[in-house]
């Protein structure tokens, strides 16, 4: 039996990367006042169709959607924003003004063609804020995203920003874009030829060369922004510059989900081939209202954890946690004493690997070496009878006999140094 295509096991040798990314994310998010929320992996299909948009690739082509045993259509979540908004409305979280910033970490599902950096089950760190339409927040959200990427050790990541306008100014752009696409209809791929009628902005997502060429002279959204959207965007850029967050305005960036308005952004790398977006997000004022909730603005982003980890692995190697102490046992009698010693050491925060199954001292030492233990405690029958054990420092290749009663104090002081 094999795992489902595009869905990966995360094996013990890789899991420390995941832990590092998760721990850093939690630290940074909590520093900025975000609280964790966990929502189900399965939701009603309608939630995603209504929020992400019926005519997006995600909803049209990539969702794992299925009827349950009662015939109700459900879907594995392709992203987290819709679920967090749904939970906020359902639990009337608006009633508590102290909780406005949320984050969630977990698996998402999209039936895309798997390749490096693109999977069918992937993981996101997702952050969402409700109820604040201040452009300062847009800048703060992006600054936090960059802060996280920097702390985790990623360099050479570019922040691309754009404004998608609002329901007032975007329709004008849409109309002009439609007219522009009509003139070039024969150049477009069949998908884009269909998109130009139902959701023309989506043509900017197309990767087909001839569509990209057709779009080189397409109208730019930035020129259509209404006064309020222009002012909002200018302020966002001003704050970013003021905070010394480097960015590039990317007038062609439309994002793959329909709920966005005004500020949108992506963090981009050129080191992952075609899958160049490490994370992305934007403002979605109006979504909460459209889903039947209060009319609160929203903004957020999601980071693709697999992509962050692929990049980190290109830059550094990370050791998994090694035992501080390996306890070698010679003979049958010392087994219980060795077990007790292991528990006492663990009680003091020392990571211990106990030799199971005995074997010669040589083979046990080989195993300790392979595990990367800092110290080996050799518990032998004869020494134990004298109340002593041998402690060997593996790197220095030095060993001494120590009274059994002093071993815990000694190793608690010396043995955990590299793990703290
Ligand atoms: P998204 O751009 O669809 O946005 O996804 C965010 C990130 O998830 C991408 O930049 C990428 O790193 C990662 N990602 C997406 N699809 C895959 C895949 N098939 N395999 C691996 N990684 C993938 C959203 O999902 C929005 N909900 C973000 C957001 C939150 N906007 C506002 N709040």
PDB file of C-alpha atoms and ligand atoms in Angstrom, residues 58 78-81 110 112 117-119 122 124 126-128 255 257 259-260 266 277-282 284 299-304 306-307, ligand 1:
ATOM      1  CA  UNK A  58      -9.576  26.108  -6.561  1.00  0.00           C
ATOM      2  CA  UNK A  78      -8.498  24.028   0.353  1.00  0.00           C
ATOM      3  CA  UNK A  79      -7.562  26.975   2.577  1.00  0.00           C
ATOM      4  CA  UNK A  80      -8.358  28.292   6.046  1.00  0.00           C
ATOM      5  CA  UNK A  81      -9.749  31.809   5.664  1.00  0.00           C
ATOM      6  CA  UNK A 110      -6.100  20.875  -3.394  1.00  0.00           C
ATOM      7  CA  UNK A 112      -3.405  20.027  -8.253  1.00  0.00           C
ATOM      8  CA  UNK A 117       6.612  22.530  -3.828  1.00  0.00           C
ATOM      9  CA  UNK A 118       3.082  21.634  -4.932  1.00  0.00           C
ATOM     10  CA  UNK A 119       1.168  18.881  -3.216  1.00  0.00           C
ATOM     11  CA  UNK A 122      -0.016  20.685   2.068  1.00  0.00           C
ATOM     12  CA  UNK A 124      -0.359  26.384   5.913  1.00  0.00           C
ATOM     13  CA  UNK A 126      -2.667  31.077   8.359  1.00  0.00           C
ATOM     14  CA  UNK A 127      -3.318  34.433  10.055  1.00  0.00           C
ATOM     15  CA  UNK A 128      -6.530  36.480   9.951  1.00  0.00           C
ATOM     16  CA  UNK A 255      -4.266  36.215  -6.433  1.00  0.00           C
ATOM     17  CA  UNK A 257      -9.199  33.652  -4.754  1.00  0.00           C
ATOM     18  CA  UNK A 259     -12.697  37.367  -1.957  1.00  0.00           C
ATOM     19  CA  UNK A 260      -9.883  39.899  -2.086  1.00  0.00           C
ATOM     20  CA  UNK A 266       2.710  37.623  -2.004  1.00  0.00           C
ATOM     21  CA  UNK A 277       4.962  31.807  -3.853  1.00  0.00           C
ATOM     22  CA  UNK A 278       6.003  31.076  -0.301  1.00  0.00           C
ATOM     23  CA  UNK A 279       2.948  32.843   1.046  1.00  0.00           C
ATOM     24  CA  UNK A 280       0.237  35.250   0.104  1.00  0.00           C
ATOM     25  CA  UNK A 281      -2.758  37.110   1.349  1.00  0.00           C
ATOM     26  CA  UNK A 282      -4.706  40.299   1.349  1.00  0.00           C
ATOM     27  CA  UNK A 284     -11.209  40.824   2.113  1.00  0.00           C
ATOM     28  CA  UNK A 299      -7.224  40.780   6.201  1.00  0.00           C
ATOM     29  CA  UNK A 300      -4.845  37.842   6.424  1.00  0.00           C
ATOM     30  CA  UNK A 301      -2.331  35.617   4.759  1.00  0.00           C
ATOM     31  CA  UNK A 302      -1.143  32.026   4.596  1.00  0.00           C
ATOM     32  CA  UNK A 303       2.363  30.647   4.364  1.00  0.00           C
ATOM     33  CA  UNK A 304       3.031  27.328   2.622  1.00  0.00           C
ATOM     34  CA  UNK A 306       6.390  22.778   2.642  1.00  0.00           C
ATOM     35  CA  UNK A 307       7.843  25.622   0.588  1.00  0.00           C
TER      36      UNK A 307
HETATM   37  P1  LIG B   1      -2.993  30.899  -1.392  1.00  0.00           P
HETATM   38  O1  LIG B   1      -2.127  31.874  -2.150  1.00  0.00           O
HETATM   39  O2  LIG B   1      -3.929  30.083  -2.151  1.00  0.00           O
HETATM   40  O3  LIG B   1      -3.744  31.761  -0.302  1.00  0.00           O
HETATM   41  O4  LIG B   1      -2.068  29.946  -0.552  1.00  0.00           O
HETATM   42  C1  LIG B   1      -1.104  30.455   0.337  1.00  0.00           C
HETATM   43  C2  LIG B   1       0.188  29.673   0.232  1.00  0.00           C
HETATM   44  O5  LIG B   1      -0.067  28.267   0.417  1.00  0.00           O
HETATM   45  C3  LIG B   1       0.869  29.731  -1.138  1.00  0.00           C
HETATM   46  O6  LIG B   1       1.634  30.906  -1.263  1.00  0.00           O
HETATM   47  C4  LIG B   1       1.741  28.492  -1.098  1.00  0.00           C
HETATM   48  O7  LIG B   1       2.936  28.737  -0.398  1.00  0.00           O
HETATM   49  C5  LIG B   1       0.893  27.516  -0.297  1.00  0.00           C
HETATM   50  N1  LIG B   1       0.218  26.574  -1.212  1.00  0.00           N
HETATM   51  C6  LIG B   1      -0.906  26.756  -1.915  1.00  0.00           C
HETATM   52  N2  LIG B   1      -1.210  25.662  -2.639  1.00  0.00           N
HETATM   53  C7  LIG B   1      -0.239  24.753  -2.388  1.00  0.00           C
HETATM   54  C8  LIG B   1       0.009  23.407  -2.823  1.00  0.00           C
HETATM   55  N3  LIG B   1      -0.806  22.766  -3.649  1.00  0.00           N
HETATM   56  N4  LIG B   1       1.122  22.780  -2.362  1.00  0.00           N
HETATM   57  C9  LIG B   1       1.952  23.414  -1.502  1.00  0.00           C
HETATM   58  N5  LIG B   1       1.752  24.670  -1.054  1.00  0.00           N
HETATM   59  C10 LIG B   1       0.677  25.334  -1.483  1.00  0.00           C
HETATM   60  C11 LIG B   1      -4.646  31.237   0.580  1.00  0.00           C
HETATM   61  O8  LIG B   1      -4.788  30.074   0.795  1.00  0.00           O
HETATM   62  C12 LIG B   1      -5.394  32.291   1.354  1.00  0.00           C
HETATM   63  N6  LIG B   1      -6.361  31.617   2.232  1.00  0.00           N
HETATM   64  C13 LIG B   1      -4.455  33.151   2.148  1.00  0.00           C
HETATM   65  C14 LIG B   1      -5.153  34.195   2.947  1.00  0.00           C
HETATM   66  C15 LIG B   1      -5.430  34.164   4.266  1.00  0.00           C
HETATM   67  N7  LIG B   1      -5.677  35.306   2.485  1.00  0.00           N
HETATM   68  C16 LIG B   1      -6.259  35.972   3.468  1.00  0.00           C
HETATM   69  N8  LIG B   1      -6.117  35.268   4.560  1.00  0.00           N
END
